[in-house]
Amino acid sequence: MRFPTFLKTALALAASLGAGLGAQAAGHYVPGVEGVQAASVPPPGVYYLGYLADYKADKVRAPGTKEDLPGSNSIHVTALANRLVWITDHKILGADYGVETIVPVQRTQLDLGVVPLHDNDTDLGDIYLGPVVLGWHGSNWDAVAAAGYWLDSGSTNSPASPGKGYGSTMLTAGGTYYFDDGKTWTGSVLARYEFNRTTSSGFKPGQTLSVEWGLGKALGPVVVGLVGYTQQQMSKDSGPGALDQKASRSAAGAELIYPMLSQGLFLKGAFYQEFSSKAATSVEPKGHLLRFTLVKAF
């Protein structure tokens, strides 16, 4: 049997990361790491973003069924995606030009009594290199476009290893809109599309679309908001072990942002509950994601 593709994720970050976790469609990007104002690029400068994500599912189902698999089954993934972004003073097409990279570290614990499978691993995941980040800023809107590549650099020695076993090209586009002059109400949508390459065994994961959204309200310096994501496999897997179905998952939740401007820091926390999940592999979990983000401007 093939192990679920989400067990081969990096955290992504990012931008991205990077780190999500759960019944993800084929691909590297982990939805749920971005929320309110997800499509707003910061002004020129150097930034560190640390995404700490914890995903847990205590029940799994067979694909296409509504019944939990027998026995004790749980999946627990904790990831730290380290993202470094440099927005330069250069302009391209009227946008601020920047570059970025994401280096994820992930711990996965698998306890699937139905298989049975019991495994855990902590290691570096696949690294992301983003040579193109473009950020536009209008009077009441922001927009972003980006392109980069997920390296096949992570370990794939065991089912719980964080490496996916293939590289992926990722394209990004999104926008943020401010509904009032004081910019206290915001809405944002961020989309990422992944073109996945073939593994050494000849298996090719399908292309994946991830869409994150956020609706935020500033209450003084603090921002609160509703957030969510949908990830959909756009083409079917192919090659050895491929099944004739596509993976998808959706979640919704809430986010809190607390700025510490005197120290150049932003602290963010969010909780997501998956309400829909469909796997293209052997088991289909549905869980929740807790995410903390630290943003430091240098």
PDB file of C-alpha atoms in Angstrom, residues 141-269:
ATOM      1  CA  TRP A 141      -5.854  47.014  -1.622  1.00  0.00           C
ATOM      2  CA  ASP A 142      -2.757  44.813  -1.752  1.00  0.00           C
ATOM      3  CA  ALA A 143      -1.859  42.080  -4.244  1.00  0.00           C
ATOM      4  CA  VAL A 144       0.829  39.411  -4.508  1.00  0.00           C
ATOM      5  CA  ALA A 145       2.267  37.077  -7.144  1.00  0.00           C
ATOM      6  CA  ALA A 146       5.099  34.621  -6.553  1.00  0.00           C
ATOM      7  CA  ALA A 147       6.858  31.598  -8.013  1.00  0.00           C
ATOM      8  CA  GLY A 148       9.221  29.046  -6.521  1.00  0.00           C
ATOM      9  CA  TYR A 149      10.273  25.414  -6.239  1.00  0.00           C
ATOM     10  CA  TRP A 150      10.025  22.776  -3.512  1.00  0.00           C
ATOM     11  CA  LEU A 151      13.232  20.718  -3.499  1.00  0.00           C
ATOM     12  CA  ASP A 152      13.206  16.963  -3.045  1.00  0.00           C
ATOM     13  CA  SER A 153      15.560  17.308  -0.078  1.00  0.00           C
ATOM     14  CA  GLY A 154      13.764  15.761   2.917  1.00  0.00           C
ATOM     15  CA  SER A 155      14.161  12.258   4.295  1.00  0.00           C
ATOM     16  CA  THR A 156      11.894   9.482   2.960  1.00  0.00           C
ATOM     17  CA  ASN A 157      13.352   6.594   4.947  1.00  0.00           C
ATOM     18  CA  SER A 158      10.122   5.675   6.779  1.00  0.00           C
ATOM     19  CA  PRO A 159       6.353   6.283   6.548  1.00  0.00           C
ATOM     20  CA  ALA A 160       6.683   9.092   9.137  1.00  0.00           C
ATOM     21  CA  SER A 161       9.588  10.812   7.367  1.00  0.00           C
ATOM     22  CA  PRO A 162       8.807  14.422   6.332  1.00  0.00           C
ATOM     23  CA  GLY A 163      10.172  14.274   2.771  1.00  0.00           C
ATOM     24  CA  LYS A 164       7.652  13.940  -0.059  1.00  0.00           C
ATOM     25  CA  GLY A 165       9.983  12.119  -2.449  1.00  0.00           C
ATOM     26  CA  TYR A 166       9.482  14.555  -5.341  1.00  0.00           C
ATOM     27  CA  GLY A 167       9.907  18.221  -6.248  1.00  0.00           C
ATOM     28  CA  SER A 168       7.148  20.716  -7.046  1.00  0.00           C
ATOM     29  CA  THR A 169       6.843  24.056  -8.836  1.00  0.00           C
ATOM     30  CA  MET A 170       4.491  26.410  -6.948  1.00  0.00           C
ATOM     31  CA  LEU A 171       2.768  29.539  -8.285  1.00  0.00           C
ATOM     32  CA  THR A 172       1.052  32.033  -5.945  1.00  0.00           C
ATOM     33  CA  ALA A 173      -1.486  34.837  -6.459  1.00  0.00           C
ATOM     34  CA  GLY A 174      -3.806  36.711  -4.140  1.00  0.00           C
ATOM     35  CA  GLY A 175      -5.259  39.976  -2.945  1.00  0.00           C
ATOM     36  CA  THR A 176      -6.329  41.877   0.185  1.00  0.00           C
ATOM     37  CA  TYR A 177      -9.086  44.488   0.201  1.00  0.00           C
ATOM     38  CA  TYR A 178      -9.671  47.149   2.882  1.00  0.00           C
ATOM     39  CA  PHE A 179     -13.372  47.920   3.268  1.00  0.00           C
ATOM     40  CA  ASP A 180     -13.060  51.250   5.123  1.00  0.00           C
ATOM     41  CA  ASP A 181     -10.791  54.303   5.092  1.00  0.00           C
ATOM     42  CA  GLY A 182      -9.279  53.377   8.451  1.00  0.00           C
ATOM     43  CA  LYS A 183      -8.415  49.895   7.107  1.00  0.00           C
ATOM     44  CA  THR A 184     -10.013  48.272  10.158  1.00  0.00           C
ATOM     45  CA  TRP A 185     -11.990  45.770   8.042  1.00  0.00           C
ATOM     46  CA  THR A 186     -10.055  43.507   5.670  1.00  0.00           C
ATOM     47  CA  GLY A 187     -10.755  40.567   3.417  1.00  0.00           C
ATOM     48  CA  SER A 188      -8.120  38.436   1.722  1.00  0.00           C
ATOM     49  CA  VAL A 189      -7.800  35.433  -0.589  1.00  0.00           C
ATOM     50  CA  LEU A 190      -4.513  33.641  -1.354  1.00  0.00           C
ATOM     51  CA  ALA A 191      -4.188  30.833  -3.921  1.00  0.00           C
ATOM     52  CA  ARG A 192      -1.257  28.501  -4.532  1.00  0.00           C
ATOM     53  CA  TYR A 193      -1.010  26.012  -7.401  1.00  0.00           C
ATOM     54  CA  GLU A 194       1.505  23.133  -7.390  1.00  0.00           C
ATOM     55  CA  PHE A 195       2.826  21.187 -10.367  1.00  0.00           C
ATOM     56  CA  ASN A 196       4.260  17.989  -8.864  1.00  0.00           C
ATOM     57  CA  ARG A 197       7.047  15.943 -10.408  1.00  0.00           C
ATOM     58  CA  THR A 198       7.408  12.164 -10.630  1.00  0.00           C
ATOM     59  CA  THR A 199       8.988  10.126  -7.816  1.00  0.00           C
ATOM     60  CA  SER A 200      11.883   7.731  -8.365  1.00  0.00           C
ATOM     61  CA  SER A 201       9.377   4.843  -8.383  1.00  0.00           C
ATOM     62  CA  GLY A 202       7.407   6.368 -11.260  1.00  0.00           C
ATOM     63  CA  PHE A 203       4.470   7.653  -9.198  1.00  0.00           C
ATOM     64  CA  LYS A 204       3.281  11.169 -10.092  1.00  0.00           C
ATOM     65  CA  PRO A 205       1.000  13.069  -7.675  1.00  0.00           C
ATOM     66  CA  GLY A 206      -1.738  15.173  -9.225  1.00  0.00           C
ATOM     67  CA  GLN A 207      -1.627  18.966  -9.435  1.00  0.00           C
ATOM     68  CA  THR A 208      -2.937  20.761  -6.338  1.00  0.00           C
ATOM     69  CA  LEU A 209      -4.786  24.028  -5.713  1.00  0.00           C
ATOM     70  CA  SER A 210      -4.761  25.519  -2.187  1.00  0.00           C
ATOM     71  CA  VAL A 211      -6.941  28.529  -1.346  1.00  0.00           C
ATOM     72  CA  GLU A 212      -6.773  30.357   2.002  1.00  0.00           C
ATOM     73  CA  TRP A 213      -9.108  33.182   3.037  1.00  0.00           C
ATOM     74  CA  GLY A 214      -9.472  35.575   5.949  1.00  0.00           C
ATOM     75  CA  LEU A 215     -11.875  38.270   7.123  1.00  0.00           C
ATOM     76  CA  GLY A 216     -10.413  40.521   9.832  1.00  0.00           C
ATOM     77  CA  LYS A 217     -11.411  43.386  12.116  1.00  0.00           C
ATOM     78  CA  ALA A 218      -8.940  45.648  13.959  1.00  0.00           C
ATOM     79  CA  LEU A 219      -9.908  46.356  17.574  1.00  0.00           C
ATOM     80  CA  GLY A 220      -7.288  48.909  18.501  1.00  0.00           C
ATOM     81  CA  PRO A 221      -3.884  47.283  17.923  1.00  0.00           C
ATOM     82  CA  VAL A 222      -5.336  43.749  18.045  1.00  0.00           C
ATOM     83  CA  VAL A 223      -6.849  42.070  14.984  1.00  0.00           C
ATOM     84  CA  VAL A 224      -9.426  39.277  15.200  1.00  0.00           C
ATOM     85  CA  GLY A 225     -10.801  37.361  12.276  1.00  0.00           C
ATOM     86  CA  LEU A 226     -12.439  34.370  10.652  1.00  0.00           C
ATOM     87  CA  VAL A 227     -10.138  32.205   8.535  1.00  0.00           C
ATOM     88  CA  GLY A 228     -10.358  29.065   6.445  1.00  0.00           C
ATOM     89  CA  TYR A 229      -8.886  27.011   3.648  1.00  0.00           C
ATOM     90  CA  THR A 230      -9.752  24.594   0.864  1.00  0.00           C
ATOM     91  CA  GLN A 231      -7.252  22.309  -0.808  1.00  0.00           C
ATOM     92  CA  GLN A 232      -8.263  20.423  -3.947  1.00  0.00           C
ATOM     93  CA  GLN A 233      -6.349  17.942  -6.074  1.00  0.00           C
ATOM     94  CA  MET A 234      -6.941  19.157  -9.630  1.00  0.00           C
ATOM     95  CA  SER A 235      -5.664  16.126 -11.547  1.00  0.00           C
ATOM     96  CA  LYS A 236      -5.500  12.456 -10.635  1.00  0.00           C
ATOM     97  CA  ASP A 237      -2.375  10.646  -9.471  1.00  0.00           C
ATOM     98  CA  SER A 238      -0.670   8.416 -12.023  1.00  0.00           C
ATOM     99  CA  GLY A 239       1.812   5.572 -11.951  1.00  0.00           C
ATOM    100  CA  PRO A 240       2.255   2.626  -9.572  1.00  0.00           C
ATOM    101  CA  GLY A 241      -0.272   2.626  -6.706  1.00  0.00           C
ATOM    102  CA  ALA A 242      -2.419   5.482  -8.076  1.00  0.00           C
ATOM    103  CA  LEU A 243      -6.139   5.399  -7.324  1.00  0.00           C
ATOM    104  CA  ASP A 244      -8.957   6.721  -9.500  1.00  0.00           C
ATOM    105  CA  GLN A 245      -9.974   9.609  -7.210  1.00  0.00           C
ATOM    106  CA  LYS A 246      -8.849  13.076  -6.121  1.00  0.00           C
ATOM    107  CA  ALA A 247      -8.102  14.330  -2.614  1.00  0.00           C
ATOM    108  CA  SER A 248      -9.627  17.435  -1.046  1.00  0.00           C
ATOM    109  CA  ARG A 249     -10.157  19.015   2.353  1.00  0.00           C
ATOM    110  CA  SER A 250     -11.672  22.160   3.826  1.00  0.00           C
ATOM    111  CA  ALA A 251     -11.528  23.849   7.224  1.00  0.00           C
ATOM    112  CA  ALA A 252     -12.656  27.018   8.994  1.00  0.00           C
ATOM    113  CA  GLY A 253     -11.589  28.715  12.203  1.00  0.00           C
ATOM    114  CA  ALA A 254     -10.530  31.914  13.949  1.00  0.00           C
ATOM    115  CA  GLU A 255      -7.314  33.962  14.238  1.00  0.00           C
ATOM    116  CA  LEU A 256      -5.934  36.535  16.685  1.00  0.00           C
ATOM    117  CA  ILE A 257      -3.066  38.916  15.812  1.00  0.00           C
ATOM    118  CA  TYR A 258      -1.178  40.872  18.477  1.00  0.00           C
ATOM    119  CA  PRO A 259       1.450  43.393  17.300  1.00  0.00           C
ATOM    120  CA  MET A 260       4.489  44.432  19.347  1.00  0.00           C
ATOM    121  CA  LEU A 261       5.597  47.285  17.115  1.00  0.00           C
ATOM    122  CA  SER A 262       8.288  48.641  19.439  1.00  0.00           C
ATOM    123  CA  GLN A 263      10.128  45.331  19.027  1.00  0.00           C
ATOM    124  CA  GLY A 264       9.266  44.762  15.378  1.00  0.00           C
ATOM    125  CA  LEU A 265       7.191  41.680  16.251  1.00  0.00           C
ATOM    126  CA  PHE A 266       3.801  40.278  15.312  1.00  0.00           C
ATOM    127  CA  LEU A 267       2.312  37.313  17.175  1.00  0.00           C
ATOM    128  CA  LYS A 268      -0.479  35.307  15.586  1.00  0.00           C
ATOM    129  CA  GLY A 269      -2.543  32.354  16.729  1.00  0.00           C
TER     130      GLY A 269
END
